[in-house]
GROMACS .gro file of C-alpha atoms in nm:
model
  349
    1MET     CA    1  -0.002  -0.003  -0.019
    2LYS     CA    2   0.135   0.361  -0.101
    3TYR     CA    3   0.121   0.592   0.162
    4ILE     CA    4   0.091   0.978   0.018
    5CYS     CA    5   0.137   1.339   0.126
    6LYS     CA    6  -0.009   1.576  -0.168
    7PRO     CA    7   0.128   1.870  -0.029
    8CYS     CA    8   0.495   1.750   0.009
    9LYS     CA    9   0.444   1.511  -0.246
   10TYR     CA   10   0.570   1.254  -0.048
   11CYS     CA   11   0.474   0.844  -0.142
   12THR     CA   12   0.614   0.598   0.056
   13ASN     CA   13   0.537   0.198   0.074
   14ILE     CA   14   0.617   0.206   0.504
   15LYS     CA   15   0.365   0.308   0.757
   16PRO     CA   16   0.637   0.389   1.025
   17ASN     CA   17   0.811   0.597   0.758
   18TYR     CA   18   0.489   0.831   0.667
   19ASP     CA   19   0.415   0.873   1.030
   20LYS     CA   20   0.768   0.974   1.093
   21HIS     CA   21   0.716   1.230   0.797
   22LEU     CA   22   0.396   1.368   0.915
   23THR     CA   23   0.572   1.501   1.229
   24THR     CA   24   0.898   1.670   1.037
   25GLU     CA   25   0.922   2.060   1.018
   26LYS     CA   26   0.918   2.032   0.660
   27HIS     CA   27   0.557   1.845   0.637
   28ALA     CA   28   0.424   2.141   0.896
   29ARG     CA   29   0.582   2.408   0.685
   30MET     CA   30   0.445   2.263   0.325
   31CYS     CA   31   0.093   2.214   0.506
   32THR     CA   32   0.104   2.582   0.604
   33THR     CA   33   0.235   2.725   0.320
   34SER     CA   34  -0.079   2.527   0.114
   35ILE     CA   35  -0.327   2.667   0.350
   36ILE     CA   36  -0.249   3.023   0.289
   37THR     CA   37  -0.226   2.961  -0.064
   38VAL     CA   38  -0.545   2.790  -0.079
   39LYS     CA   39  -0.720   3.051   0.140
   40SER     CA   40  -0.597   3.304  -0.088
   41LYS     CA   41  -0.710   3.110  -0.392
   42LYS     CA   42  -1.062   3.110  -0.182
   43ASN     CA   43  -1.048   3.416  -0.175
   44ASN     CA   44  -1.014   3.473  -0.536
   45ASN     CA   45  -1.283   3.128  -0.596
   46GLY     CA   46  -1.029   2.894  -0.461
   47ASN     CA   47  -1.158   2.515  -0.440
   48PRO     CA   48  -1.303   2.455  -0.067
   49ASP     CA   49  -1.235   2.106  -0.105
   50THR     CA   50  -0.903   2.111  -0.091
   51ILE     CA   51  -0.908   2.357   0.165
   52ALA     CA   52  -1.079   2.139   0.435
   53PHE     CA   53  -0.840   1.894   0.421
   54LEU     CA   54  -0.536   2.105   0.453
   55THR     CA   55  -0.676   2.224   0.794
   56SER     CA   56  -0.760   1.879   0.823
   57GLU     CA   57  -0.436   1.758   0.804
   58LEU     CA   58  -0.290   2.062   0.997
   59LYS     CA   59  -0.505   2.000   1.333
   60LYS     CA   60  -0.378   1.595   1.254
   61MET     CA   61  -0.028   1.714   1.238
   62LYS     CA   62  -0.092   1.921   1.579
   63LEU     CA   63  -0.219   1.684   1.764
   64LYS     CA   64   0.064   1.439   1.705
   65TYR     CA   65   0.289   1.674   1.784
   66ASP     CA   66   0.157   1.806   2.128
   67THR     CA   67   0.122   1.418   2.150
   68ASP     CA   68   0.487   1.374   2.098
   69GLN     CA   69   0.577   1.683   2.306
   70LYS     CA   70   0.391   1.511   2.580
   71ILE     CA   71   0.556   1.147   2.562
   72LYS     CA   72   0.919   1.321   2.540
   73GLN     CA   73   0.855   1.516   2.871
   74GLU     CA   74   0.704   1.182   2.997
   75VAL     CA   75   1.025   0.986   2.862
   76LYS     CA   76   1.271   1.280   2.968
   77GLU     CA   77   1.120   1.255   3.351
   78LEU     CA   78   1.130   0.915   3.358
   79LYS     CA   79   1.502   0.907   3.240
   80HIS     CA   80   1.523   1.145   3.518
   81GLU     CA   81   1.425   0.898   3.741
   82VAL     CA   82   1.587   0.598   3.632
   83ILE     CA   83   1.903   0.807   3.656
   84LYS     CA   84   1.841   0.878   4.047
   85VAL     CA   85   1.771   0.507   4.101
   86VAL     CA   86   2.052   0.387   3.897
   87LYS     CA   87   2.289   0.633   4.146
   88VAL     CA   88   2.089   0.521   4.434
   89VAL     CA   89   2.211   0.155   4.312
   90GLN     CA   90   2.557   0.301   4.212
   91ASP     CA   91   2.620   0.450   4.544
   92ALA     CA   92   2.485   0.124   4.736
   93ILE     CA   93   2.735  -0.102   4.515
   94ILE     CA   94   3.033   0.140   4.579
   95GLN     CA   95   2.952   0.147   4.979
   96GLN     CA   96   2.882  -0.219   4.933
   97LYS     CA   97   3.248  -0.237   4.779
   98ASN     CA   98   3.416  -0.018   4.962
   99SER     CA   99   3.263  -0.250   5.286
  100GLU     CA  100   3.403  -0.551   5.136
  101LYS     CA  101   3.749  -0.376   5.047
  102LYS     CA  102   3.768  -0.239   5.420
  103PHE     CA  103   3.693  -0.594   5.547
  104ILE     CA  104   3.971  -0.771   5.292
  105ARG     CA  105   4.186  -0.442   5.430
  106LEU     CA  106   4.107  -0.564   5.813
  107SER     CA  107   4.105  -0.895   5.726
  108LYS     CA  108   4.459  -0.915   5.567
  109THR     CA  109   4.589  -0.669   5.859
  110ASN     CA  110   4.485  -0.921   6.120
  111LEU     CA  111   4.581  -1.232   5.923
  112ASN     CA  112   4.908  -1.037   5.912
  113GLN     CA  113   4.916  -0.967   6.236
  114LEU     CA  114   4.840  -1.371   6.342
  115ARG     CA  115   5.114  -1.423   6.112
  116LYS     CA  116   5.392  -1.226   6.276
  117GLU     CA  117   5.267  -1.336   6.625
  118THR     CA  118   5.308  -1.646   6.457
  119ALA     CA  119   5.645  -1.633   6.366
  120GLU     CA  120   5.765  -1.446   6.676
  121LYS     CA  121   5.619  -1.720   6.858
  122LEU     CA  122   5.826  -1.976   6.681
  123LYS     CA  123   6.124  -1.802   6.644
  124ILE     CA  124   6.098  -1.838   7.055
  125TYR     CA  125   5.998  -2.189   7.009
  126ASP     CA  126   6.314  -2.234   6.791
  127LYS     CA  127   6.551  -2.069   7.046
  128LEU     CA  128   6.404  -2.250   7.351
  129THR     CA  129   6.448  -2.585   7.143
  130LYS     CA  130   6.762  -2.536   7.065
  131LYS     CA  131   6.870  -2.402   7.403
  132ILE     CA  132   6.738  -2.766   7.572
  133VAL     CA  133   6.936  -2.976   7.286
  134LYS     CA  134   7.276  -2.743   7.361
  135GLU     CA  135   7.231  -2.790   7.730
  136LYS     CA  136   7.130  -3.166   7.703
  137ASP     CA  137   7.441  -3.239   7.469
  138GLU     CA  138   7.651  -3.073   7.698
  139HIS     CA  139   7.555  -3.252   7.991
  140ILE     CA  140   7.583  -3.580   7.773
  141VAL     CA  141   7.947  -3.476   7.718
  142LEU     CA  142   7.999  -3.392   8.066
  143LEU     CA  143   7.873  -3.732   8.198
  144LYS     CA  144   8.082  -3.839   7.884
  145ASN     CA  145   8.371  -3.693   8.055
  146VAL     CA  146   8.313  -3.787   8.403
  147CYS     CA  147   8.254  -4.169   8.242
  148ASN     CA  148   8.568  -4.173   8.044
  149LYS     CA  149   8.752  -3.993   8.330
  150SER     CA  150   8.651  -4.271   8.575
  151MET     CA  151   8.713  -4.522   8.350
  152SER     CA  152   9.036  -4.392   8.185
  153SER     CA  153   9.203  -4.364   8.583
  154ILE     CA  154   9.106  -4.725   8.631
  155LYS     CA  155   9.262  -4.836   8.283
  156TYR     CA  156   9.552  -4.663   8.403
  157ILE     CA  157   9.568  -4.810   8.783
  158MET     CA  158   9.507  -5.161   8.632
  159THR     CA  159   9.783  -5.078   8.363
  160TYR     CA  160  10.070  -4.929   8.615
  161PHE     CA  161   9.996  -5.062   8.937
  162ASN     CA  162  10.065  -5.466   8.969
  163HIS     CA  163  10.175  -5.512   9.326
  164ARG     CA  164  10.063  -5.744   9.555
  165ASN     CA  165   9.965  -5.536   9.812
  166THR     CA  166   9.608  -5.635   9.843
  167LEU     CA  167   9.328  -5.527  10.064
  168LYS     CA  168   9.254  -5.765  10.346
  169GLN     CA  169   8.965  -5.816  10.594
  170LEU     CA  170   9.079  -5.629  10.863
  171SER     CA  171   9.056  -5.873  11.201
  172GLY     CA  172   8.901  -5.767  11.516
  173SER     CA  173   9.223  -5.785  11.716
  174ASP     CA  174   9.395  -5.507  11.409
  175ALA     CA  175   9.077  -5.280  11.431
  176ARG     CA  176   9.060  -5.256  11.812
  177GLU     CA  177   9.453  -5.196  11.775
  178MET     CA  178   9.381  -4.923  11.577
  179LEU     CA  179   9.131  -4.751  11.759
  180SER     CA  180   9.322  -4.754  12.089
  181TYR     CA  181   9.506  -4.457  11.997
  182TYR     CA  182   9.395  -4.090  12.021
  183VAL     CA  183   9.549  -3.777  11.928
  184ASP     CA  184   9.669  -3.531  12.202
  185ASN     CA  185   9.458  -3.185  12.140
  186LYS     CA  186   9.781  -2.984  12.302
  187THR     CA  187  10.038  -3.166  12.227
  188GLY     CA  188   9.942  -3.322  11.900
  189GLN     CA  189  10.075  -3.656  11.996
  190THR     CA  190   9.965  -3.976  11.900
  191LYS     CA  191   9.872  -4.110  12.242
  192LYS     CA  192   9.714  -4.495  12.352
  193PHE     CA  193   9.457  -4.493  12.573
  194ASP     CA  194   9.514  -4.559  12.935
  195SER     CA  195   9.199  -4.817  12.968
  196LEU     CA  196   8.895  -4.949  12.834
  197TYR     CA  197   8.716  -4.669  13.010
  198MET     CA  198   8.884  -4.389  12.877
  199ALA     CA  199   8.862  -4.541  12.520
  200ALA     CA  200   8.470  -4.611  12.574
  201ASP     CA  201   8.425  -4.272  12.717
  202CYS     CA  202   8.618  -4.121  12.441
  203ILE     CA  203   8.407  -4.269  12.136
  204LYS     CA  204   8.127  -4.173  12.335
  205TYR     CA  205   8.230  -3.806  12.346
  206LEU     CA  206   8.285  -3.855  11.950
  207TYR     CA  207   7.980  -4.005  11.903
  208GLU     CA  208   7.731  -3.763  12.095
  209ASN     CA  209   7.952  -3.462  11.879
  210ASN     CA  210   7.898  -3.574  11.553
  211LYS     CA  211   8.303  -3.691  11.524
  212LEU     CA  212   8.305  -4.014  11.546
  213ALA     CA  213   8.314  -4.092  11.161
  214LYS     CA  214   8.607  -3.850  11.121
  215PHE     CA  215   8.800  -4.017  11.427
  216ILE     CA  216   8.783  -4.323  11.260
  217GLY     CA  217   8.831  -4.228  10.875
  218ASP     CA  218   9.192  -4.042  10.990
  219LYS     CA  219   9.215  -4.429  11.153
  220ILE     CA  220   9.240  -4.570  10.802
  221ILE     CA  221   9.380  -4.266  10.629
  222ASP     CA  222   9.679  -4.347  10.849
  223LYS     CA  223   9.723  -4.763  10.836
  224TYR     CA  224   9.624  -4.740  10.448
  225CYS     CA  225   9.710  -4.405  10.258
  226THR     CA  226  10.062  -4.512  10.136
  227ASP     CA  227  10.264  -4.436   9.835
  228GLU     CA  228  10.038  -4.509   9.538
  229ASP     CA  229  10.263  -4.780   9.390
  230LYS     CA  230  10.201  -4.983   9.721
  231ARG     CA  231   9.837  -4.884   9.763
  232SER     CA  232   9.554  -5.146   9.811
  233PHE     CA  233   9.247  -4.899   9.695
  234PHE     CA  234   9.189  -4.609   9.510
  235ASN     CA  235   8.916  -4.392   9.494
  236THR     CA  236   8.799  -4.350   9.074
  237ASP     CA  237   8.519  -4.122   9.158
  238LEU     CA  238   8.441  -3.832   9.395
  239ASN     CA  239   8.075  -3.780   9.345
  240ARG     CA  240   7.945  -4.199   9.348
  241LEU     CA  241   8.213  -4.264   9.564
  242ASN     CA  242   8.356  -4.556   9.359
  243TYR     CA  243   8.662  -4.729   9.457
  244VAL     CA  244   8.951  -5.012   9.267
  245VAL     CA  245   9.027  -5.259   9.526
  246ARG     CA  246   9.305  -5.511   9.519
  247SER     CA  247   9.225  -5.848   9.553
  248CYS     CA  248   9.345  -6.197   9.444
  249ASN     CA  249   9.256  -6.518   9.393
  250GLY     CA  250   9.556  -6.765   9.513
  251GLN     CA  251   9.834  -6.609   9.287
  252HIS     CA  252   9.623  -6.413   9.042
  253PHE     CA  253   9.627  -6.094   9.156
  254TYR     CA  254   9.342  -5.839   9.030
  255TRP     CA  255   9.181  -5.472   9.065
  256ASP     CA  256   8.815  -5.482   9.158
  257VAL     CA  257   8.598  -5.228   9.088
  258ASP     CA  258   8.409  -5.152   9.383
  259LYS     CA  259   8.108  -4.919   9.332
  260GLU     CA  260   7.998  -4.698   9.612
  261GLY     CA  261   8.250  -4.887   9.830
  262THR     CA  262   8.088  -5.136   9.896
  263ILE     CA  263   8.429  -5.365   9.961
  264LEU     CA  264   8.623  -5.121  10.133
  265THR     CA  265   8.325  -5.086  10.356
  266LYS     CA  266   8.273  -5.471  10.422
  267ARG     CA  267   8.660  -5.510  10.501
  268VAL     CA  268   8.822  -5.197  10.662
  269ILE     CA  269   8.475  -4.967  10.752
  270LEU     CA  270   8.249  -5.247  10.917
  271PRO     CA  271   8.506  -5.443  11.133
  272LEU     CA  272   8.605  -5.064  11.286
  273LEU     CA  273   8.247  -4.986  11.353
  274ILE     CA  274   8.188  -5.304  11.496
  275GLU     CA  275   8.501  -5.252  11.700
  276THR     CA  276   8.384  -4.972  11.796
  277SER     CA  277   8.075  -5.091  11.941
  278LYS     CA  278   8.226  -5.377  12.148
  279ILE     CA  279   8.485  -5.154  12.306
  280ILE     CA  280   8.138  -4.998  12.480
  281THR     CA  281   7.995  -5.297  12.530
  282ASP     CA  282   8.300  -5.456  12.697
  283HIS     CA  283   8.333  -5.141  12.922
  284MET     CA  284   7.978  -5.193  13.061
  285ASP     CA  285   8.062  -5.586  13.055
  286ASN     CA  286   8.370  -5.519  13.255
  287GLU     CA  287   8.386  -5.684  13.602
  288GLN     CA  288   8.540  -5.398  13.791
  289TYR     CA  289   8.247  -5.149  13.640
  290LYS     CA  290   7.952  -5.383  13.733
  291ILE     CA  291   8.111  -5.436  14.075
  292LYS     CA  292   8.150  -5.053  14.114
  293LEU     CA  293   7.752  -5.059  13.987
  294SER     CA  294   7.642  -5.328  14.212
  295LYS     CA  295   7.798  -5.153  14.514
  296ASN     CA  296   7.641  -4.847  14.464
  297LYS     CA  297   7.297  -4.938  14.314
  298SER     CA  298   7.130  -4.606  14.487
  299ASN     CA  299   7.386  -4.382  14.342
  300PRO     CA  300   7.150  -4.212  14.051
  301VAL     CA  301   7.450  -4.083  13.836
  302LEU     CA  302   7.620  -4.400  13.793
  303LEU     CA  303   7.268  -4.568  13.678
  304ASP     CA  304   7.244  -4.277  13.451
  305GLU     CA  305   7.591  -4.339  13.318
  306TYR     CA  306   7.544  -4.661  13.233
  307LEU     CA  307   7.207  -4.577  13.077
  308ASP     CA  308   7.401  -4.350  12.843
  309TRP     CA  309   7.642  -4.640  12.789
  310GLN     CA  310   7.326  -4.852  12.677
  311GLY     CA  311   7.212  -4.527  12.445
  312VAL     CA  312   7.506  -4.483  12.306
  313ASP     CA  313   7.548  -4.852  12.193
  314PHE     CA  314   7.221  -4.840  12.065
  315LYS     CA  315   7.225  -4.557  11.846
  316ILE     CA  316   7.570  -4.674  11.683
  317ARG     CA  317   7.436  -5.032  11.628
  318GLU     CA  318   7.106  -4.821  11.454
  319ASP     CA  319   7.337  -4.600  11.243
  320VAL     CA  320   7.548  -4.910  11.111
  321ASN     CA  321   7.270  -5.084  11.006
  322GLY     CA  322   7.133  -4.810  10.856
  323GLY     CA  323   7.446  -4.715  10.685
  324THR     CA  324   7.466  -4.334  10.758
  325LEU     CA  325   7.806  -4.408  10.979
  326GLN     CA  326   7.984  -4.609  10.683
  327LYS     CA  327   7.885  -4.301  10.455
  328LYS     CA  328   7.989  -4.057  10.621
  329ILE     CA  329   8.342  -4.218  10.692
  330LEU     CA  330   8.389  -4.297  10.281
  331SER     CA  331   8.310  -3.934  10.231
  332HIS     CA  332   8.581  -3.832  10.493
  333ILE     CA  333   8.847  -4.076  10.335
  334THR     CA  334   8.739  -4.038   9.951
  335ASN     CA  335   8.982  -3.688   9.871
  336LYS     CA  336   9.264  -3.850  10.051
  337PHE     CA  337   9.233  -4.170   9.826
  338HIS     CA  338   9.108  -4.028   9.522
  339PHE     CA  339   9.349  -4.132   9.231
  340LYS     CA  340   9.469  -3.812   9.022
  341ASN     CA  341   9.504  -3.958   8.660
  342PRO     CA  342   9.858  -3.864   8.540
  343ALA     CA  343   9.724  -3.926   8.170
  344LYS     CA  344   9.439  -3.644   8.215
  345VAL     CA  345   9.665  -3.397   8.376
  346LYS     CA  346   9.943  -3.429   8.064
  347ALA     CA  347   9.653  -3.399   7.843
  348LEU     CA  348   9.526  -3.093   8.024
  349GLU     CA  349   9.895  -2.946   8.019
   0.00000   0.00000   0.00000
């Protein structure tokens, strides 16, 4: 179908194109010109049908123009509202993004702080671990040195001291003989006890004043602390009170490792302690002392003295059974019998 605009002499088969043409300024101008021309001709006997048609076209055009303007205004207002809504949405999106960025930034900060704290704690842990390992290694080295020193001392003694001076079991008579002497504090001379009572009274005094272990230890030192090449026992460990003792089996002479001085205690220290207790009991069983007690039964001084003897004898036996006196004696004599290893001294030099 053809669409024709007579005033403009416009012709088209497309309806939208025709509608668009009717809204153009050219079309409005041509219609106005045509109306004026027609009116002019009417006044000069022009065609009335043509005038009516043009007038109708002009009204249609005006109506369409007004409608288009209204639509344009509505579109403009709608566009403005859309822009406002879009701006609000964009602001919301931006705010959300900023919040997310802030959250991420804070999260990163907290994470970095946590990593930093963890790293510091790990450093401290590593330092402590290294310190513990170092101290452990040092302790192991120290223990090895002590063990090596003890073992090398034993080896040195076994290699270079091959004499036959063994440590024999101390007899009761030999122990009594050792205990029958004392050192005079005034003159510094060694003297023998004048009587059994004097010996017992001295032992009682020494025990009550915690000096008995030193007294017996000094007796052991006097008898056994000879030249090293003749000595029958050595201390090889000051802390553990370990010794080596010269022994024999028939014609086979050897050094016996004596942990904590067990052999030395059995052969020397115990016989001396047993004899110490016997001196007190022998004094209490002495015939003259018993006669003296029987004649003076009502004398409280003599009775108290006798009870004191019994008490001291009981306590000495109790300390011997508990091993207290033996350890005190070993501790007292250890330094005197400690072997100073020449090999170690040379190594240090």
